[in-house]
Amino acid sequence: MWTAGSVCVAYLGKRWHQGRGQAGGGSVMLWAMFCWESLGPGIHVDDFRYHSTPSEVLWSLCLNGQCCCYCCCELQVGQGEFSQVHNLLPDVSDAVRFHSCSHHWILSDSMQNLRHAATEAFQRLGLKQRHMGYQELGELDGVETPQPQWFHTLQVRRLRAQRGRSNSDPLGGKNFQPEFQWNTGLQFGTANSYLNLEKLGEGAYATVYKGISRINGHLVALKVIRMKTEEGVPFTAIREASLLKGLKHANIVLLHDIIHTRESLTFVFEYVQTDLAQYMIQHPGGLHPWNVRIFMFQLLRGLSYIHSRRILHRDLKPQNLLISYLGELKLADFGLARSKSIPCQTYSAEVVTLWYRPPDVLLGSTDYSTALDIWGAGCIFIEMLQGVPAFPGVADVFEQLVKIWRVLGVPTEESWPGVSELPNYKAEWFLHCKPQQFRDVWKRFAQLPYKTEDLAQQMLTMIPKERISAQDALHHPYFNTLPLPVMQLRDTVSVFKVPGVRLETEVNDIFSPNRRMKSFLMPQGKCW
Amino acid sequence: MENNSTAAGDSSNETKTHFRVCRFIIETGVKLGMRSVPVATACSLYHKFFQTASLQVYEPYLVAMSCIYLSGKVEEQHLRTRDIINVCHRYFRPGSDPLELDEKFWELRDSVVQCELLILRQLNFHVSFEHPHKYLLHYLLSVRSLLNRHAWARTPIAETAWALLKDSYHGPVCVRHQPQHLALTALYLALHTYGVQVPAGEREWWQVLCEDITKAQIEAIMTELLQLYDMEAKCT
């Protein structure tokens, strides 16, 4: 426990890779600079944690119970490792970022400068230099009891920062300029405020890059949309932006900023480390049932939110479900699907998969509704448990339908009134497929309590009207084992804020096959 | 394109210009085969744009063309720029041939596309609107069940309410009021036009359909709607 004066620079000159040979490939020095100046004097620090593991460094500093740390790192290693470090930083309170005028984000700068600055600051604070590094934080004394007014500034500013965080007007319409100056003088909404790091992928109408904001050091995903001279802005981009601007939810990807130039349009999204497709590749053979429950809960939470706003996602698939390092699941890629005709073929050669499409839409129905997304979520549910897609059709709509009939049985006018009037319905489909128990088709269900199968069955109901809604699914007994507070969370709060919600270590991991044996050695809060 | 707008900053002149341009959007929309909701979106985009922009700076008919194009994208009823340009050309010069695909045409098309981006920027990408149409449909169904079957068959309530709603897009009513309120007022006005009484229970029928509206609000929106019909007499 210690309090800081005007500026406290904690220098932890620890080579974090010390004791693990040359694995780091270079020396990584981490410097934490806690800039209190603008936060008012005497912020109370009640917890300081420093986690170091072979693959990552995680620092967190609890200020007034809120995780809020400021970290400067200087590295002499590759960009990849840098981002790893950054990604693992806890959700740093924006307030600190906004208010720390003396904040520096130093990327491969000379180490000398930093050492200099730190030494100076330490001298100002009257800290003694020790034999190898500087005085350890834990040994600092002069503890004062916390005063309520210390916390005041922090909380007030935190609220303000939270509100305006996510669109192209990150300051919420207020002019913060006179209050504090950005070091770099960079603005939101301009291209040179972001630095491209690497290409992450290419879609039908856009290319996605990983980038870093030069304003506040956040990692971002930059979706650069190609503009066609004859057609202007692609309609998918318009839909995506106009829909996402109205959506603020912990399970929806956050749109930070929009940059438009004459030639291109760039959407700046929050950076999320991986997606469910990659996660399932990394952990083959089905995921941990507990993790599936957490992912499903978040997926349904996101869907329930957008459905309550009369928005359909229409293109659910594991690639569009982003997963953060904590395990937070976020819906992404809005507006890529059309409303009346879901695209079979995009402009590129890539064929949009039919695997997650419900039978009514495959049969040519166009008056679909929220039940469309529920079917996709149900398919993803089974894929997560089983490790393989639920209905992996290969060729066309008809083969896809046959895959579904094999499990659910061929619909008849008795079992599904009105089915014969759908455009793609063919009377000659008498394959004699009887409805089957899910546990006979997908073996994982047999090993799990019945309520798992029951939820899947309710999501994968043939008749769209009878499919469970996202809101009802959240109250299904399957989720009873989650801690109760997850049901009462505010929209913007992640389920991982609830104590007791965290991912279990997956049984299979292709990157570290021995991980399971030593998992008890890992610090808590780590996932994979 | 011809510019019908007068340079004078007189607000009544501006209102007239906006009325004419909206008439142009609606007519063009009909000629292009657009459904009601995309036309409504085009008008809302136009009104939203000129809430903050000045008529002296932007050519309203160009903005209107881009609004039509943009609304086709937003509502997923895709239109081709060439169709829009040709239909608009015919509007200003009735009986003329379609434009040649020459330099002038490409320039015009580029301005429409550029203006689309301008609208997106001006509106900050808030281009999805909730329209009163679906509410009106819902209210009509409810009111029909309350009314005598013969009274409903005798009077064109549904058609009148629908027409009133479509006409309301000539003015900025659509961006000033909630969609529910607008739908309710259109129905209210239609019922009054034909003197049809809805049996009242403990509460008025409109209070049952829409809980947060007051009589004063209905009357205020009604006045705005009636002013639009006065405007029509002045503009045509």
Short mmCIF file of N, CA, C and O in Angstrom, two decimals, chain B residues 50-137:
data_model
loop_
_atom_site.label_atom_id
_atom_site.label_comp_id
_atom_site.label_asym_id
_atom_site.label_seq_id
_atom_site.Cartn_x
_atom_site.Cartn_y
_atom_site.Cartn_z
N PHE B 50 -30.80 18.77 -44.60
CA PHE B 50 -31.00 20.21 -44.61
C PHE B 50 -31.39 20.78 -43.24
O PHE B 50 -31.59 21.98 -43.12
N GLN B 51 -31.51 19.92 -42.25
CA GLN B 51 -31.66 20.44 -40.90
C GLN B 51 -30.39 21.18 -40.49
O GLN B 51 -30.42 22.13 -39.73
N THR B 52 -29.24 20.67 -40.95
CA THR B 52 -27.97 21.27 -40.55
C THR B 52 -27.27 21.97 -41.70
O THR B 52 -26.38 22.78 -41.45
N ALA B 53 -27.63 21.64 -42.93
CA ALA B 53 -26.92 22.26 -44.05
C ALA B 53 -27.75 23.42 -44.60
O ALA B 53 -28.94 23.53 -44.33
N SER B 54 -27.08 24.25 -45.37
CA SER B 54 -27.76 25.43 -45.89
C SER B 54 -28.08 25.26 -47.37
O SER B 54 -27.30 24.70 -48.14
N LEU B 55 -29.24 25.76 -47.74
CA LEU B 55 -29.66 25.69 -49.14
C LEU B 55 -28.76 26.50 -50.05
O LEU B 55 -28.68 26.24 -51.24
N GLN B 56 -28.11 27.52 -49.46
CA GLN B 56 -27.26 28.35 -50.28
C GLN B 56 -25.98 27.62 -50.71
O GLN B 56 -25.36 27.95 -51.69
N VAL B 57 -25.62 26.64 -49.91
CA VAL B 57 -24.35 25.95 -50.16
C VAL B 57 -24.55 24.72 -51.04
O VAL B 57 -23.74 24.43 -51.91
N TYR B 58 -25.63 24.00 -50.79
CA TYR B 58 -25.81 22.74 -51.51
C TYR B 58 -26.99 22.81 -52.46
O TYR B 58 -28.05 23.33 -52.12
N GLU B 59 -26.80 22.27 -53.62
CA GLU B 59 -27.85 22.22 -54.64
C GLU B 59 -28.87 21.16 -54.21
O GLU B 59 -28.56 19.98 -54.11
N PRO B 60 -30.11 21.60 -53.92
CA PRO B 60 -31.07 20.64 -53.33
C PRO B 60 -31.41 19.47 -54.25
O PRO B 60 -31.62 18.36 -53.76
N TYR B 61 -31.47 19.69 -55.54
CA TYR B 61 -31.85 18.59 -56.42
C TYR B 61 -30.76 17.53 -56.53
O TYR B 61 -31.05 16.35 -56.66
N LEU B 62 -29.52 17.97 -56.45
CA LEU B 62 -28.43 16.99 -56.46
C LEU B 62 -28.48 16.17 -55.17
O LEU B 62 -28.37 14.94 -55.18
N VAL B 63 -28.69 16.88 -54.04
CA VAL B 63 -28.80 16.18 -52.76
C VAL B 63 -29.96 15.19 -52.83
O VAL B 63 -29.85 14.04 -52.39
N ALA B 64 -31.07 15.63 -53.43
CA ALA B 64 -32.24 14.75 -53.53
C ALA B 64 -31.92 13.49 -54.33
O ALA B 64 -32.29 12.38 -53.93
N MET B 65 -31.19 13.64 -55.43
CA MET B 65 -30.83 12.47 -56.24
C MET B 65 -29.96 11.51 -55.43
O MET B 65 -30.15 10.30 -55.48
N SER B 66 -29.01 12.07 -54.71
CA SER B 66 -28.15 11.22 -53.90
C SER B 66 -28.94 10.55 -52.78
O SER B 66 -28.67 9.41 -52.42
N CYS B 67 -29.93 11.26 -52.25
CA CYS B 67 -30.77 10.68 -51.19
C CYS B 67 -31.53 9.48 -51.73
O CYS B 67 -31.67 8.46 -51.05
N ILE B 68 -32.01 9.60 -52.94
CA ILE B 68 -32.74 8.48 -53.55
C ILE B 68 -31.79 7.29 -53.72
O ILE B 68 -32.11 6.16 -53.35
N TYR B 69 -30.59 7.60 -54.21
CA TYR B 69 -29.61 6.53 -54.42
C TYR B 69 -29.24 5.87 -53.09
O TYR B 69 -29.23 4.64 -52.97
N LEU B 70 -28.99 6.70 -52.10
CA LEU B 70 -28.58 6.19 -50.79
C LEU B 70 -29.70 5.39 -50.14
O LEU B 70 -29.47 4.33 -49.54
N SER B 71 -30.92 5.87 -50.26
CA SER B 71 -32.02 5.15 -49.61
C SER B 71 -32.21 3.78 -50.25
O SER B 71 -32.58 2.82 -49.57
N GLY B 72 -31.93 3.68 -51.55
CA GLY B 72 -31.98 2.36 -52.20
C GLY B 72 -31.00 1.41 -51.56
O GLY B 72 -31.29 0.22 -51.38
N LYS B 73 -29.85 1.92 -51.16
CA LYS B 73 -28.84 1.06 -50.52
C LYS B 73 -29.26 0.73 -49.10
O LYS B 73 -29.11 -0.41 -48.66
N VAL B 74 -29.75 1.73 -48.39
CA VAL B 74 -30.11 1.50 -46.99
C VAL B 74 -31.26 0.51 -46.88
O VAL B 74 -31.25 -0.40 -46.06
N GLU B 75 -32.25 0.67 -47.74
CA GLU B 75 -33.44 -0.17 -47.65
C GLU B 75 -33.33 -1.41 -48.53
O GLU B 75 -34.30 -2.16 -48.68
N GLU B 76 -32.20 -1.58 -49.13
CA GLU B 76 -31.93 -2.77 -49.94
C GLU B 76 -32.89 -2.93 -51.10
O GLU B 76 -33.33 -4.02 -51.44
N GLN B 77 -33.25 -1.81 -51.69
CA GLN B 77 -33.93 -1.88 -52.98
C GLN B 77 -33.00 -1.15 -53.94
O GLN B 77 -33.11 0.06 -54.14
N HIS B 78 -32.07 -1.88 -54.49
CA HIS B 78 -30.96 -1.23 -55.18
C HIS B 78 -31.38 -0.59 -56.48
O HIS B 78 -32.16 -1.14 -57.26
N LEU B 79 -30.86 0.61 -56.68
CA LEU B 79 -31.17 1.38 -57.88
C LEU B 79 -29.85 1.67 -58.58
O LEU B 79 -28.82 1.82 -57.95
N ARG B 80 -29.95 1.79 -59.90
CA ARG B 80 -28.74 2.14 -60.64
C ARG B 80 -28.67 3.64 -60.82
O ARG B 80 -29.69 4.30 -61.05
N THR B 81 -27.46 4.16 -60.72
CA THR B 81 -27.30 5.62 -60.85
C THR B 81 -27.83 6.08 -62.20
O THR B 81 -28.43 7.14 -62.30
N ARG B 82 -27.62 5.26 -63.23
CA ARG B 82 -28.03 5.70 -64.56
C ARG B 82 -29.55 5.85 -64.64
O ARG B 82 -30.05 6.81 -65.24
N ASP B 83 -30.26 4.92 -64.03
CA ASP B 83 -31.72 5.04 -64.02
C ASP B 83 -32.16 6.31 -63.32
O ASP B 83 -33.03 7.04 -63.79
N ILE B 84 -31.53 6.55 -62.17
CA ILE B 84 -31.90 7.74 -61.40
C ILE B 84 -31.66 9.00 -62.23
O ILE B 84 -32.52 9.88 -62.33
N ILE B 85 -30.50 9.06 -62.86
CA ILE B 85 -30.16 10.26 -63.63
C ILE B 85 -31.12 10.45 -64.79
O ILE B 85 -31.63 11.56 -65.02
N ASN B 86 -31.44 9.36 -65.48
CA ASN B 86 -32.35 9.50 -66.62
C ASN B 86 -33.75 9.91 -66.21
O ASN B 86 -34.36 10.77 -66.84
N VAL B 87 -34.22 9.30 -65.13
CA VAL B 87 -35.57 9.67 -64.67
C VAL B 87 -35.60 11.13 -64.24
O VAL B 87 -36.54 11.85 -64.56
N CYS B 88 -34.56 11.56 -63.56
CA CYS B 88 -34.52 12.95 -63.11
C CYS B 88 -34.42 13.90 -64.30
O CYS B 88 -35.03 14.97 -64.30
N HIS B 89 -33.67 13.50 -65.27
CA HIS B 89 -33.52 14.33 -66.48
C HIS B 89 -34.88 14.53 -67.15
O HIS B 89 -35.25 15.64 -67.55
N ARG B 90 -35.63 13.43 -67.22
CA ARG B 90 -36.97 13.49 -67.81
C ARG B 90 -37.91 14.39 -66.99
O ARG B 90 -38.80 15.04 -67.53
N TYR B 91 -37.69 14.41 -65.70
CA TYR B 91 -38.55 15.22 -64.82
C TYR B 91 -38.41 16.69 -65.16
O TYR B 91 -39.39 17.43 -65.19
N PHE B 92 -37.15 17.09 -65.44
CA PHE B 92 -36.92 18.50 -65.72
C PHE B 92 -37.21 18.85 -67.17
O PHE B 92 -37.61 19.95 -67.48
N ARG B 93 -36.97 17.91 -68.07
CA ARG B 93 -37.23 18.17 -69.48
C ARG B 93 -38.15 17.08 -70.01
O ARG B 93 -37.70 16.14 -70.65
N PRO B 94 -39.44 17.25 -69.76
CA PRO B 94 -40.36 16.19 -70.18
C PRO B 94 -40.28 15.97 -71.69
O PRO B 94 -40.16 16.92 -72.46
N GLY B 95 -40.31 14.73 -72.09
CA GLY B 95 -40.32 14.41 -73.51
C GLY B 95 -38.95 14.35 -74.15
O GLY B 95 -38.82 14.00 -75.32
N SER B 96 -37.88 14.66 -73.37
CA SER B 96 -36.55 14.64 -73.97
C SER B 96 -35.99 13.22 -73.96
O SER B 96 -36.47 12.34 -73.25
N ASP B 97 -34.97 13.00 -74.76
CA ASP B 97 -34.33 11.68 -74.82
C ASP B 97 -33.44 11.48 -73.61
O ASP B 97 -33.00 12.45 -73.00
N PRO B 98 -33.15 10.22 -73.28
CA PRO B 98 -32.18 9.98 -72.20
C PRO B 98 -30.83 10.61 -72.53
O PRO B 98 -30.50 10.78 -73.70
N LEU B 99 -30.07 10.92 -71.50
CA LEU B 99 -28.77 11.57 -71.71
C LEU B 99 -27.81 10.65 -72.43
O LEU B 99 -27.83 9.44 -72.24
N GLU B 100 -27.00 11.25 -73.27
CA GLU B 100 -25.92 10.50 -73.91
C GLU B 100 -24.89 10.10 -72.84
O GLU B 100 -24.72 10.81 -71.85
N LEU B 101 -24.22 9.00 -73.08
CA LEU B 101 -23.18 8.59 -72.12
C LEU B 101 -21.89 9.33 -72.43
O LEU B 101 -20.90 8.76 -72.86
N ASP B 102 -21.93 10.62 -72.23
CA ASP B 102 -20.75 11.41 -72.57
C ASP B 102 -20.11 11.96 -71.30
O ASP B 102 -20.49 11.62 -70.18
N GLU B 103 -19.17 12.83 -71.49
CA GLU B 103 -18.43 13.45 -70.40
C GLU B 103 -19.37 14.04 -69.35
O GLU B 103 -19.21 13.86 -68.16
N LYS B 104 -20.41 14.72 -69.84
CA LYS B 104 -21.33 15.41 -68.95
C LYS B 104 -22.06 14.41 -68.06
O LYS B 104 -22.27 14.64 -66.87
N PHE B 105 -22.43 13.29 -68.66
CA PHE B 105 -23.13 12.26 -67.90
C PHE B 105 -22.25 11.71 -66.79
O PHE B 105 -22.66 11.58 -65.65
N TRP B 106 -20.99 11.40 -67.14
CA TRP B 106 -20.08 10.83 -66.12
C TRP B 106 -19.84 11.82 -65.00
O TRP B 106 -19.77 11.45 -63.83
N GLU B 107 -19.75 13.08 -65.37
CA GLU B 107 -19.57 14.11 -64.33
C GLU B 107 -20.75 14.15 -63.38
O GLU B 107 -20.60 14.21 -62.17
N LEU B 108 -21.92 14.07 -63.98
CA LEU B 108 -23.14 14.10 -63.17
C LEU B 108 -23.18 12.89 -62.24
O LEU B 108 -23.50 12.99 -61.06
N ARG B 109 -22.81 11.72 -62.80
CA ARG B 109 -22.83 10.51 -61.98
C ARG B 109 -21.83 10.62 -60.83
O ARG B 109 -22.12 10.25 -59.70
N ASP B 110 -20.65 11.15 -61.14
CA ASP B 110 -19.64 11.31 -60.08
C ASP B 110 -20.14 12.26 -59.00
O ASP B 110 -19.89 12.03 -57.82
N SER B 111 -20.86 13.30 -59.42
CA SER B 111 -21.35 14.22 -58.37
C SER B 111 -22.39 13.53 -57.49
O SER B 111 -22.43 13.77 -56.29
N VAL B 112 -23.22 12.69 -58.10
CA VAL B 112 -24.21 11.98 -57.28
C VAL B 112 -23.50 11.08 -56.27
O VAL B 112 -23.84 11.06 -55.09
N VAL B 113 -22.47 10.36 -56.74
CA VAL B 113 -21.74 9.45 -55.86
C VAL B 113 -20.99 10.22 -54.77
O VAL B 113 -21.01 9.84 -53.60
N GLN B 114 -20.37 11.33 -55.15
CA GLN B 114 -19.65 12.14 -54.16
C GLN B 114 -20.60 12.73 -53.14
O GLN B 114 -20.31 12.79 -51.96
N CYS B 115 -21.76 13.15 -53.63
CA CYS B 115 -22.74 13.76 -52.74
C CYS B 115 -23.28 12.74 -51.75
O CYS B 115 -23.62 13.07 -50.61
N GLU B 116 -23.32 11.48 -52.17
CA GLU B 116 -23.76 10.43 -51.26
C GLU B 116 -22.83 10.36 -50.05
O GLU B 116 -23.28 10.29 -48.90
N LEU B 117 -21.54 10.42 -50.31
CA LEU B 117 -20.57 10.38 -49.22
C LEU B 117 -20.71 11.62 -48.33
O LEU B 117 -20.60 11.52 -47.11
N LEU B 118 -21.00 12.72 -48.98
CA LEU B 118 -21.21 13.96 -48.22
C LEU B 118 -22.39 13.82 -47.26
O LEU B 118 -22.31 14.20 -46.09
N ILE B 119 -23.47 13.22 -47.76
CA ILE B 119 -24.64 13.03 -46.90
C ILE B 119 -24.29 12.10 -45.74
O ILE B 119 -24.64 12.37 -44.59
N LEU B 120 -23.58 11.03 -46.06
CA LEU B 120 -23.19 10.09 -45.00
C LEU B 120 -22.37 10.79 -43.93
O LEU B 120 -22.55 10.57 -42.74
N ARG B 121 -21.48 11.65 -44.38
CA ARG B 121 -20.64 12.36 -43.40
C ARG B 121 -21.45 13.35 -42.60
O ARG B 121 -21.32 13.45 -41.38
N GLN B 122 -22.30 14.07 -43.29
CA GLN B 122 -23.11 15.08 -42.61
C GLN B 122 -24.04 14.44 -41.57
O GLN B 122 -24.22 14.97 -40.48
N LEU B 123 -24.59 13.28 -41.92
CA LEU B 123 -25.51 12.61 -41.00
C LEU B 123 -24.75 11.66 -40.06
O LEU B 123 -25.38 10.95 -39.29
N ASN B 124 -23.42 11.66 -40.19
CA ASN B 124 -22.61 10.82 -39.32
C ASN B 124 -23.03 9.35 -39.38
O ASN B 124 -23.05 8.64 -38.37
N PHE B 125 -23.38 8.90 -40.56
CA PHE B 125 -23.76 7.50 -40.81
C PHE B 125 -25.04 7.07 -40.11
O PHE B 125 -25.34 5.88 -40.08
N HIS B 126 -25.77 8.02 -39.54
CA HIS B 126 -27.07 7.65 -38.97
C HIS B 126 -28.10 7.69 -40.09
O HIS B 126 -28.81 8.67 -40.25
N VAL B 127 -28.17 6.64 -40.86
CA VAL B 127 -29.04 6.66 -42.02
C VAL B 127 -30.14 5.61 -41.97
O VAL B 127 -30.89 5.46 -42.92
N SER B 128 -30.24 4.88 -40.87
CA SER B 128 -31.35 3.93 -40.74
C SER B 128 -32.44 4.59 -39.92
O SER B 128 -32.19 5.05 -38.82
N PHE B 129 -33.62 4.66 -40.50
CA PHE B 129 -34.72 5.31 -39.79
C PHE B 129 -35.79 4.31 -39.45
O PHE B 129 -35.97 3.31 -40.13
N GLU B 130 -36.52 4.62 -38.39
CA GLU B 130 -37.70 3.84 -38.08
C GLU B 130 -38.88 4.62 -38.64
O GLU B 130 -39.06 5.79 -38.31
N HIS B 131 -39.63 3.98 -39.51
CA HIS B 131 -40.70 4.70 -40.18
C HIS B 131 -42.06 4.41 -39.56
O HIS B 131 -42.28 3.35 -38.98
N PRO B 132 -42.99 5.36 -39.72
CA PRO B 132 -44.33 5.18 -39.11
C PRO B 132 -45.18 4.14 -39.84
O PRO B 132 -46.20 3.74 -39.30
N HIS B 133 -44.76 3.73 -41.02
CA HIS B 133 -45.64 2.87 -41.83
C HIS B 133 -46.08 1.61 -41.10
O HIS B 133 -47.26 1.25 -41.10
N LYS B 134 -45.12 0.93 -40.45
CA LYS B 134 -45.49 -0.32 -39.80
C LYS B 134 -46.40 -0.07 -38.60
O LYS B 134 -47.29 -0.86 -38.32
N TYR B 135 -46.20 1.06 -37.96
CA TYR B 135 -47.09 1.39 -36.84
C TYR B 135 -48.50 1.66 -37.35
O TYR B 135 -49.49 1.23 -36.75
N LEU B 136 -48.58 2.38 -38.46
CA LEU B 136 -49.90 2.71 -39.00
C LEU B 136 -50.65 1.42 -39.34
O LEU B 136 -51.84 1.27 -39.04
N LEU B 137 -49.95 0.49 -39.94
CA LEU B 137 -50.56 -0.78 -40.31
C LEU B 137 -51.13 -1.48 -39.08
O LEU B 137 -52.26 -1.96 -39.07
#
